[in-house]
Short mmCIF file of C-alpha atoms and ligand atoms in Angstrom, two decimals:
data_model
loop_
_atom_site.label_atom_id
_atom_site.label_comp_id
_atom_site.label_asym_id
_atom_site.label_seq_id
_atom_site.Cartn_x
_atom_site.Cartn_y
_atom_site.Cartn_z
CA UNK A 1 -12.51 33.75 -1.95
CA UNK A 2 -11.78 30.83 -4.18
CA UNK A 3 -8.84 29.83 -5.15
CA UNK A 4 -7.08 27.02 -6.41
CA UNK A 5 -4.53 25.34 -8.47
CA UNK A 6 -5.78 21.14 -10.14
CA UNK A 7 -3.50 18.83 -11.64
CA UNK A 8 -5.15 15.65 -12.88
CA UNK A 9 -3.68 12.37 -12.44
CA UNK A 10 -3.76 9.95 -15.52
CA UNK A 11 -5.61 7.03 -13.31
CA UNK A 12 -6.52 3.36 -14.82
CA UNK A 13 -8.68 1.45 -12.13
CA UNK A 14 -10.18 -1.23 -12.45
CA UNK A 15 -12.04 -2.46 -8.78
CA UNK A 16 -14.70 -4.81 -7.70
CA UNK A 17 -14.74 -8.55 -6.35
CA UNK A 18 -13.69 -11.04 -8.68
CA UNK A 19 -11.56 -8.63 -10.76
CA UNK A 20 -8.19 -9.92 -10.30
CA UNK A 21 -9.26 -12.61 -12.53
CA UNK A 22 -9.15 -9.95 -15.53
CA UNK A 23 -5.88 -9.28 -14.95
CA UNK A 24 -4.50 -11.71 -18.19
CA UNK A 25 -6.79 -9.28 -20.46
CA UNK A 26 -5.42 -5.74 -18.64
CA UNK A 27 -2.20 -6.70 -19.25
CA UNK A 28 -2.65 -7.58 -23.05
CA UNK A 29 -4.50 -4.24 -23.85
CA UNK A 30 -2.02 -2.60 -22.01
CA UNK A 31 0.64 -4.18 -24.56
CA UNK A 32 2.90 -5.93 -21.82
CA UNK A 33 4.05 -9.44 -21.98
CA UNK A 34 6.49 -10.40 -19.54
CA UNK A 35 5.80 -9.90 -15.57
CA UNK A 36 7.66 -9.90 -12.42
CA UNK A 37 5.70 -10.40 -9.78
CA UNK A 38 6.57 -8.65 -6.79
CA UNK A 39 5.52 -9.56 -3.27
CA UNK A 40 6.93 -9.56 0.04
CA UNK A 41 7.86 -12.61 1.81
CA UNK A 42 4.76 -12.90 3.94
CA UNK A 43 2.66 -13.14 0.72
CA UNK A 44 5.37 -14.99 -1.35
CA UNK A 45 2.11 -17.91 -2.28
CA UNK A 46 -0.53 -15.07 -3.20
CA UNK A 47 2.14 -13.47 -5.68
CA UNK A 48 2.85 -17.30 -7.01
CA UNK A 49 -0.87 -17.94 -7.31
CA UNK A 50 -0.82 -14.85 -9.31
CA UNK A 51 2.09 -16.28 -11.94
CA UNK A 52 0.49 -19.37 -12.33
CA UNK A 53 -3.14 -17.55 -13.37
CA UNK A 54 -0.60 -15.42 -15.75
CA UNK A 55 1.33 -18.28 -17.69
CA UNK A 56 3.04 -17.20 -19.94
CA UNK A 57 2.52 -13.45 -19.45
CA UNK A 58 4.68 -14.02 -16.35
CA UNK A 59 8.35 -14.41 -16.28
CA UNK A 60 8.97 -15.20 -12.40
CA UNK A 61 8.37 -13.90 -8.53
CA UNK A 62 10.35 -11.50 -6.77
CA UNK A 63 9.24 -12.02 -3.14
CA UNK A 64 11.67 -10.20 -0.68
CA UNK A 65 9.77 -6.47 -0.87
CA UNK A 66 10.00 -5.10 2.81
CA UNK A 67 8.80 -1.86 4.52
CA UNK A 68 10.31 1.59 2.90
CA UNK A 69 12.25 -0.01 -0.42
CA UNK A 70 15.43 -0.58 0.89
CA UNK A 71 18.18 0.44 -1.51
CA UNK A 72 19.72 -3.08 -2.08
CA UNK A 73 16.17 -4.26 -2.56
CA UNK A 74 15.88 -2.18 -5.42
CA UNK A 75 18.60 -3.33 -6.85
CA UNK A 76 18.47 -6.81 -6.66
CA UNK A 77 15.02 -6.92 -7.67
CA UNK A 78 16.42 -4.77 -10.90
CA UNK A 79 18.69 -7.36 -11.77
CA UNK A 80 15.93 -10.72 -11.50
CA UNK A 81 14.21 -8.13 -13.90
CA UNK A 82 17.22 -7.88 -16.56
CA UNK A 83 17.86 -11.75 -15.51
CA UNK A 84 14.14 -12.54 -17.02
CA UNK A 85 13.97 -10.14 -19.51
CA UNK A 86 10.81 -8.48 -17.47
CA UNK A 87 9.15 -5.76 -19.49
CA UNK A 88 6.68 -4.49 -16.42
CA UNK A 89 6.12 -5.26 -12.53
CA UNK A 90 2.99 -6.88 -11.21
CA UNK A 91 2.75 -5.40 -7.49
CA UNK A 92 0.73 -7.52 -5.26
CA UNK A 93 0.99 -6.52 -1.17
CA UNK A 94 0.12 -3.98 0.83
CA UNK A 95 2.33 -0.28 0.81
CA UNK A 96 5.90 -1.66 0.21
CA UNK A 97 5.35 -4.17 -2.07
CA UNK A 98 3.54 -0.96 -4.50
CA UNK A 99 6.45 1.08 -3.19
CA UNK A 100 9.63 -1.76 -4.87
CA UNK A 101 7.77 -1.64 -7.93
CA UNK A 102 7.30 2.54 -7.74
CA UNK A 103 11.15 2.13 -7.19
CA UNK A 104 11.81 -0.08 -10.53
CA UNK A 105 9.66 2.33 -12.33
CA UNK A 106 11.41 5.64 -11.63
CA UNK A 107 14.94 4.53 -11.35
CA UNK A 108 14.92 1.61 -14.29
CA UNK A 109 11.47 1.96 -16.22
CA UNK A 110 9.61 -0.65 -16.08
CA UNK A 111 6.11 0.53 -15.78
CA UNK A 112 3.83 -1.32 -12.69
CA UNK A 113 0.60 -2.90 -12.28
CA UNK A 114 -0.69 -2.60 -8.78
CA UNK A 115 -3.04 -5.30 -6.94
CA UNK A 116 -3.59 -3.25 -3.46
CA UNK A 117 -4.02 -6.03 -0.61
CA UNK A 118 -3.84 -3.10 2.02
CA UNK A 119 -5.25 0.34 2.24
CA UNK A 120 -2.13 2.03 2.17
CA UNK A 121 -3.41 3.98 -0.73
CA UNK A 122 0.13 4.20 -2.49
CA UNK A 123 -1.25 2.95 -6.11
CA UNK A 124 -2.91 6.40 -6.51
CA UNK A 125 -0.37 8.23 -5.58
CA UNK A 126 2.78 9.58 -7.72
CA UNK A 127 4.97 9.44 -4.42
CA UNK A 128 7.69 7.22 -4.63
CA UNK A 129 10.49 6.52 -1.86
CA UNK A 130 13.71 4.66 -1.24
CA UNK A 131 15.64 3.90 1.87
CA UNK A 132 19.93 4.06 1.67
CA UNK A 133 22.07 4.45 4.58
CA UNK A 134 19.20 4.70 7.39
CA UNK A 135 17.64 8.06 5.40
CA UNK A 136 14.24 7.90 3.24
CA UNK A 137 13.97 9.88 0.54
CA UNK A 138 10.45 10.76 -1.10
CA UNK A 139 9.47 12.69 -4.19
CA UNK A 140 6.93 12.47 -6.55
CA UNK A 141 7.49 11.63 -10.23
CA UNK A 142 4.75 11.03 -12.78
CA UNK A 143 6.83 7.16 -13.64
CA UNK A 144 5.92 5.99 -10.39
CA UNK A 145 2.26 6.31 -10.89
CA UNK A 146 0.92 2.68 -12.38
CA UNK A 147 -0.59 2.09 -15.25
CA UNK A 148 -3.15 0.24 -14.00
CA UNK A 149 -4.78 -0.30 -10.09
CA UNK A 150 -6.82 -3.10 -10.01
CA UNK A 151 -8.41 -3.89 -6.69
CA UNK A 152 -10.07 -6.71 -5.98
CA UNK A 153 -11.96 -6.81 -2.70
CA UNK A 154 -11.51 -10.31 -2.46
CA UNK A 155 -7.40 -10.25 -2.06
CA UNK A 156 -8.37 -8.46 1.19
CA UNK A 157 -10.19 -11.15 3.36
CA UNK A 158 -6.91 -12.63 4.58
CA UNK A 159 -6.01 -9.34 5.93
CA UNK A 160 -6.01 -9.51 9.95
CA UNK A 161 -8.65 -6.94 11.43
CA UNK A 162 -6.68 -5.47 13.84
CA UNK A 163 -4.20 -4.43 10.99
CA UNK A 164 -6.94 -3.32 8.84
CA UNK A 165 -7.93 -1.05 11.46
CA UNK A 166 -4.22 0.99 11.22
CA UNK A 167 -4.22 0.41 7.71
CA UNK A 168 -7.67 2.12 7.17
CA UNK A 169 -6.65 4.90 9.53
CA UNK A 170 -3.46 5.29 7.67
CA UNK A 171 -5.53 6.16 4.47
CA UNK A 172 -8.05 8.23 6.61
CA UNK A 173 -5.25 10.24 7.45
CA UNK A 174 -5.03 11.04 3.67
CA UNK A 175 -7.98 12.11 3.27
CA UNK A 176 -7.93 14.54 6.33
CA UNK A 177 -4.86 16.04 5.07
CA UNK A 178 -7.38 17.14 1.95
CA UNK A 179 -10.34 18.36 4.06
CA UNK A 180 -8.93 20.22 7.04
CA UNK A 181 -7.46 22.67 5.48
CA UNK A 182 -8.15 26.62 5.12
CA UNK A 183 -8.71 26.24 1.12
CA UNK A 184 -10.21 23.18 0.15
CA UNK A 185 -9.81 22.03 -3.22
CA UNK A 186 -12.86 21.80 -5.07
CA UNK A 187 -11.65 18.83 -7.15
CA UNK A 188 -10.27 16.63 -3.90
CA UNK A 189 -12.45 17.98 -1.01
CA UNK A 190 -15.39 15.94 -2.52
CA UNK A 191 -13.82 12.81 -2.88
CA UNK A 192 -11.84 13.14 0.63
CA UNK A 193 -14.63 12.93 2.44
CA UNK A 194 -16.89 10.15 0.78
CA UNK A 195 -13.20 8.20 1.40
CA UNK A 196 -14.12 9.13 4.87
CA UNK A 197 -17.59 7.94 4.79
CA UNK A 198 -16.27 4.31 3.26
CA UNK A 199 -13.66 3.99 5.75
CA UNK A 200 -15.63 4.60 9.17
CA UNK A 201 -18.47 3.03 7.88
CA UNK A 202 -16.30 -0.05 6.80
CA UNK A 203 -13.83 -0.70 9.54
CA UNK A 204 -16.59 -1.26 12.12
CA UNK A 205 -17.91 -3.50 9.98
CA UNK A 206 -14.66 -5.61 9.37
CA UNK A 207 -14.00 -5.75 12.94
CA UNK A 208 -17.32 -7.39 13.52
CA UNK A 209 -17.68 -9.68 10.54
CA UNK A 210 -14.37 -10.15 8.85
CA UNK A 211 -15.54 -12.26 6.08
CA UNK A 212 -17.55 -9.86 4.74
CA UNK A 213 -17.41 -9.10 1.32
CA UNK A 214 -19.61 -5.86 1.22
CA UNK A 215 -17.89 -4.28 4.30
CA UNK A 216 -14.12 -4.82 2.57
CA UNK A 217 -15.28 -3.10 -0.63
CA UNK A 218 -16.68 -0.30 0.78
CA UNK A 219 -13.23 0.03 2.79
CA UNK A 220 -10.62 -0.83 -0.05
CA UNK A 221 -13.03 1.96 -2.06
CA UNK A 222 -12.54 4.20 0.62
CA UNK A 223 -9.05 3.70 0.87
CA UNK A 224 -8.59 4.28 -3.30
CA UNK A 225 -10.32 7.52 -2.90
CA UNK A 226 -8.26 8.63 -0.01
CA UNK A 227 -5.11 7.64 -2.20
CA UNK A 228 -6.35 9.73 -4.65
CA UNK A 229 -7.21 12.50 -2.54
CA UNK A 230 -3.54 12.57 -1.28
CA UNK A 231 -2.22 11.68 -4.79
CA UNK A 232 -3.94 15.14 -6.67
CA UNK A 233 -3.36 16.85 -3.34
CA UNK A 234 -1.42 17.58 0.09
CA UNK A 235 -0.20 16.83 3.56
CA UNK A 236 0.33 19.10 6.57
CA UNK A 237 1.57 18.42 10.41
CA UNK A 238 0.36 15.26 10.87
CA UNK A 239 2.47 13.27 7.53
CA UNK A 240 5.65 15.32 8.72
CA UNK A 241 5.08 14.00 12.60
CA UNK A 242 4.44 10.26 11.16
CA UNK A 243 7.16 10.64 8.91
CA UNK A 244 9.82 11.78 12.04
CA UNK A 245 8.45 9.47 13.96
CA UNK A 246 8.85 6.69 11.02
CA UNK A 247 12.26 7.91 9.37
CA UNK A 248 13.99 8.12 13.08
CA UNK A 249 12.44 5.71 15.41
CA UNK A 250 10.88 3.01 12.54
CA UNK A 251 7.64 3.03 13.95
CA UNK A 252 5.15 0.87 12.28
CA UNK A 253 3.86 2.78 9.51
CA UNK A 254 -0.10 2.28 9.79
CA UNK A 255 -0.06 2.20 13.58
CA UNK A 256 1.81 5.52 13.85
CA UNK A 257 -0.91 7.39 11.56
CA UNK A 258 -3.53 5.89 13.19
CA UNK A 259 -2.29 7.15 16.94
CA UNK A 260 -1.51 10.50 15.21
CA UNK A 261 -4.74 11.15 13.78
CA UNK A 262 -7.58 12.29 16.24
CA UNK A 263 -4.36 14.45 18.03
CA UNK A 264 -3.17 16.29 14.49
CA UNK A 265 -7.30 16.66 13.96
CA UNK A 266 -7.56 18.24 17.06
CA UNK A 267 -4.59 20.48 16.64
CA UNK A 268 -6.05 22.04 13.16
CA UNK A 269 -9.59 22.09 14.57
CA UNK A 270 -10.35 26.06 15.30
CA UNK A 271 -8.29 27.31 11.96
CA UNK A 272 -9.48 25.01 9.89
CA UNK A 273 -13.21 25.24 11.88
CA UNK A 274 -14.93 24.52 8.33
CA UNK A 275 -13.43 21.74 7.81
CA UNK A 276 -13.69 19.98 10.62
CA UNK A 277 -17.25 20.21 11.12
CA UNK A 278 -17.55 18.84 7.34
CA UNK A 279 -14.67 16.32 8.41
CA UNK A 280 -17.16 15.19 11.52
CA UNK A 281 -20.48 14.92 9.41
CA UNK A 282 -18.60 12.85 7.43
CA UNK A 283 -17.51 10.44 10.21
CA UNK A 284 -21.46 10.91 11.83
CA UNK A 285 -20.26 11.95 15.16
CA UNK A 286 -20.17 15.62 16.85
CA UNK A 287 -16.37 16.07 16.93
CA UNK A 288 -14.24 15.13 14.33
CA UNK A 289 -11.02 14.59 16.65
CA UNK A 290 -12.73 12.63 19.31
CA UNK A 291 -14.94 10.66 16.56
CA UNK A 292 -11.49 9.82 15.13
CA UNK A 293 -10.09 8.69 18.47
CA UNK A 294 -13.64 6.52 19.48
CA UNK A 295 -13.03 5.02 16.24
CA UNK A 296 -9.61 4.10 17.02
CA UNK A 297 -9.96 2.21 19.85
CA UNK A 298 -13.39 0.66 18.75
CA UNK A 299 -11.20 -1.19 16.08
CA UNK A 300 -8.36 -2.33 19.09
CA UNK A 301 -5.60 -0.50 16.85
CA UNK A 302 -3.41 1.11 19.42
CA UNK A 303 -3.95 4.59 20.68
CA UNK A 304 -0.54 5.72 22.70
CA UNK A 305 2.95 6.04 20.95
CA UNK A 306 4.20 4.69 24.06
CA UNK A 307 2.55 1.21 22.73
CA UNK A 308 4.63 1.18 19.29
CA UNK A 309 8.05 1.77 21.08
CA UNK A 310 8.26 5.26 21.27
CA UNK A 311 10.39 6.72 24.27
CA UNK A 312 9.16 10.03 26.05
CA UNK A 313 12.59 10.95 26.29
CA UNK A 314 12.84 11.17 22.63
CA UNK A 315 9.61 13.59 22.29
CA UNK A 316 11.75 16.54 22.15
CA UNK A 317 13.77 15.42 19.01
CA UNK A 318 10.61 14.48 16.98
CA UNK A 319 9.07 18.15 18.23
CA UNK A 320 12.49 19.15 17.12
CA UNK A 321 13.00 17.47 13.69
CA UNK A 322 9.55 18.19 12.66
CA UNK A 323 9.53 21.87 13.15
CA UNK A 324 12.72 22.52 11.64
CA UNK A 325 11.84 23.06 8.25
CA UNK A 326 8.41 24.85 7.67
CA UNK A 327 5.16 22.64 7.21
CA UNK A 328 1.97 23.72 5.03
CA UNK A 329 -0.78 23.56 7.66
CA UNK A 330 -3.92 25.12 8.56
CA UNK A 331 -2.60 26.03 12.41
CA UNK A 332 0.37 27.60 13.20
CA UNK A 333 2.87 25.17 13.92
CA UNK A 334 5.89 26.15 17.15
CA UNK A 335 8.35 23.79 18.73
CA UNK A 336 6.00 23.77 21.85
CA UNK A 337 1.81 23.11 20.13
CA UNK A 338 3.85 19.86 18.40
CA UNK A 339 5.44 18.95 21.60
CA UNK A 340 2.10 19.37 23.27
CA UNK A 341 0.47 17.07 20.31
CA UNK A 342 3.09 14.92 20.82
CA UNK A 343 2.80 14.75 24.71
CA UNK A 344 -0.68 13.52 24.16
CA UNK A 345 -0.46 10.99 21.61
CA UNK A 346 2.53 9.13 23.69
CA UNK A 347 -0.09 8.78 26.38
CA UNK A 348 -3.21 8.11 24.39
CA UNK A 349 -4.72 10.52 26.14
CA UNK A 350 -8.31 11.93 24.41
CA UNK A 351 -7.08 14.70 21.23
CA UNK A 352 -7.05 18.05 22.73
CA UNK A 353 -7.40 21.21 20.94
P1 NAD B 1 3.06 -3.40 4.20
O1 NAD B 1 2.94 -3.31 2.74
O2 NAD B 1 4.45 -3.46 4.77
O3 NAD B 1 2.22 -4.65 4.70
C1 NAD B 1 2.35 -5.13 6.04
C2 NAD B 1 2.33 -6.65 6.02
O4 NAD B 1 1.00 -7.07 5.70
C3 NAD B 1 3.26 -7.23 4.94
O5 NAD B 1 3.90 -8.38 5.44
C4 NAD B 1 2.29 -7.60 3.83
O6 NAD B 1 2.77 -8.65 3.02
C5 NAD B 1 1.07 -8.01 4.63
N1 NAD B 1 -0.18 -7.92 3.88
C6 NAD B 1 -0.62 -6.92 3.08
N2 NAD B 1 -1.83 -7.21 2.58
C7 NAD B 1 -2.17 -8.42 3.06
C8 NAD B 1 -3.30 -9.26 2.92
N3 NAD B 1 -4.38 -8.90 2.19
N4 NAD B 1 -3.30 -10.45 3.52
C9 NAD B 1 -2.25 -10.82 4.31
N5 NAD B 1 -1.15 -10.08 4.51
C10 NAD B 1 -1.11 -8.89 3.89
O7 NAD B 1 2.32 -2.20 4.97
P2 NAD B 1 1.38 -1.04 4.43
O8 NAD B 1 0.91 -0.34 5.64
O9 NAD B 1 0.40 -1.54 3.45
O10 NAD B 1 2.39 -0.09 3.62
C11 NAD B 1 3.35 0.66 4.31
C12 NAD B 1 4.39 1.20 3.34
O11 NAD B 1 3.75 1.88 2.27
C13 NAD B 1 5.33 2.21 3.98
O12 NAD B 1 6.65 1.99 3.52
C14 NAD B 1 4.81 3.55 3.51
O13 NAD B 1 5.80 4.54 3.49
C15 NAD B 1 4.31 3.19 2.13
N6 NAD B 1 3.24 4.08 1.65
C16 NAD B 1 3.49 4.85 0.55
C17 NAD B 1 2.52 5.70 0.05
C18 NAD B 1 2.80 6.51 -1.19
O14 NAD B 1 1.94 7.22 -1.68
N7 NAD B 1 4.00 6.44 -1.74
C19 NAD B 1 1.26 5.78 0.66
C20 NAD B 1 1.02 4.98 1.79
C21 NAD B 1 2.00 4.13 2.26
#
């Protein structure tokens, strides 16, 4: 039977090495004429780079984004905004510098430009988040989107390999979440897996040549379409695991996806059996969970939880937390499969069904 429900997403992207450089003119046809750049710290001279190429279209830098938009972060980047008369955001960082300006957009409207350095994915999503009092809250909200995503291959060279490896795996794990499931979207399903294709055909490629220019495109392409594939559509088990594991123990957020991944694959393989033999053409290899888990350590991301500071003793409160409210997935999901899951991820064992 077919059956499904498509929302479109209204998406401006503009990608392709070299592009960053037509930023001045995006910003004019888009009618904006006074950026703050955002940036973290870490990338404080890109985003200054980025004012100067602006002039006059820019109004200052706001470089103290960090990892799930702290409340006060928010805020005081709100106020440099009023300060300097802003009238839009100009992302440029990886996940949490998009996520600050999907913050300034929701809760004080000023729309955002994104300039993806990562493949966190977040600039085609609607799926904003903010962090008060230890507890992240997420929803989505069609403000958050940006009006424009402009990648430019180029920004990516001075990521490290080894993090593009967890980053890339972090926006495979979108995708997945669109192709193993028991009623693939017609719309997404498509897109999900040539976002598969980019990124395993990439990563490899990064790893052994990271100045190449071809072998970044193809991944910061696969990583837009995963975005997209998780922006228009929808997790299961494995984003509620990362998230426990995330929200409660503040696990890195690409490593934690990328250890997840061949184990939540495996987990999902027999009832979602389809899908995971499209999932594993995809990736070229015979099994989709194991594929994922060769791939893994190919790119030296790590494979155990026990390597990102996770505690066995604590196993039973993530099995626990992420069980306790029902999860859309294509398995059924008990206290004891995720603790079993979770068992085998914390030793990096290979995925078992
Ligand atoms: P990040 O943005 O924290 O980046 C990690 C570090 O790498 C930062 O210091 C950053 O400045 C640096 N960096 C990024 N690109 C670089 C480059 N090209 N060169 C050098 N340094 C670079 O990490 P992330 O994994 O990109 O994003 C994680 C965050 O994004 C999490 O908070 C997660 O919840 C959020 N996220 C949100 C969505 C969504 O749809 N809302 C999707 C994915 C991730």
């Amino acid at each position: 039977m077919i059956e499904f429900h498509h929302r479109a997403l209204p998406w401006n992207v503009v990608f392709g090495p070299g592009k960053l450089a037509t930023l001045p003119a995006e910003l004019d046809a888009l009618g904006y004429k006074r950026a703050l750049v955002l940036s973290t710290p870490n990338q404080r001279s890109a985003a200054q780079r980025l004012t100067d190429m602006l002039g006059s279209r820019a109004v200052g830098v706001f470089a103290e984004a960090a990892m799930h938009v702290p409340a006060d972060t928010a805020v005081a980047a709100s106020a440099t905004a009023t300060e300097f008369g802003a009238d839009c955001t100009v992302a440029i960082g990886g996940g949490s510098t998009t996520g600050l300006g999907k913050a300034l957009a929701v809760k004080h409207g000023l729309p955002l430009i994104a300039i993806p350095t990562s493949y966190a994915g977040s600039e085609m999503t609607n799926i904003w988040g903010i962090t008060a009092d230890g507890r992240k809250s997420t929803a989505r909200d069609a403000a958050a989107l940006p009006k424009l995503a402009l990648y430019d291959p180029e920004l990516t060279l001075s990521l490290p390999p080894k993090f593009a490896g967890a980053s890339g795996l972090n926006a495979m794990a979108q995708a997945v979440a669109n192709i193993i499931v028991k009623r693939p979207n017609p719309f997404i399903e498509p897109m999900a897996l040539q976002a598969v294709a980019s990124l395993s055909q990439g990563l490899p490629l990064i790893i052994a040549k990271p100045d190449d220019i071809d072998a970044r495109s193809q991944t910061l392409l696969g990583a837009c379409l995963a975005g997209a594939s998780i922006g228009l559509g929808a997790t299961g088990l494995h984003h509620r695991i990362c998230h426990t594991l995330g929200g409660t123990f503040n696990t890195p957020h690409a490593e934690t996806h990328a250890i997840v991944l061949p184990h939540s694959v495996a987990f999902n393989a027999r009832a979602a059996a389809d899908g995971s033999a499209k999932l594993a053409r995809a990736l070229g290899v015979q099994d989709a969970a194991l594929g994922l888990f060769e791939l893994a350590k190919g790119l030296g991301v790590p494979t155990a939880l026990s390597e990102i500071g996770v505690n066995q003793a604590d196993l039973d409160t993530v099995a626990e937390l992420a069980t306790e409210k029902p999860v859309n997935n294509a398995g059924p999901v008990t206290h004891e499969n995720v603790r079993a899951l979770l068992d085998n991820a914390f030793h990096g064992s290979p995925p078992r069904p």
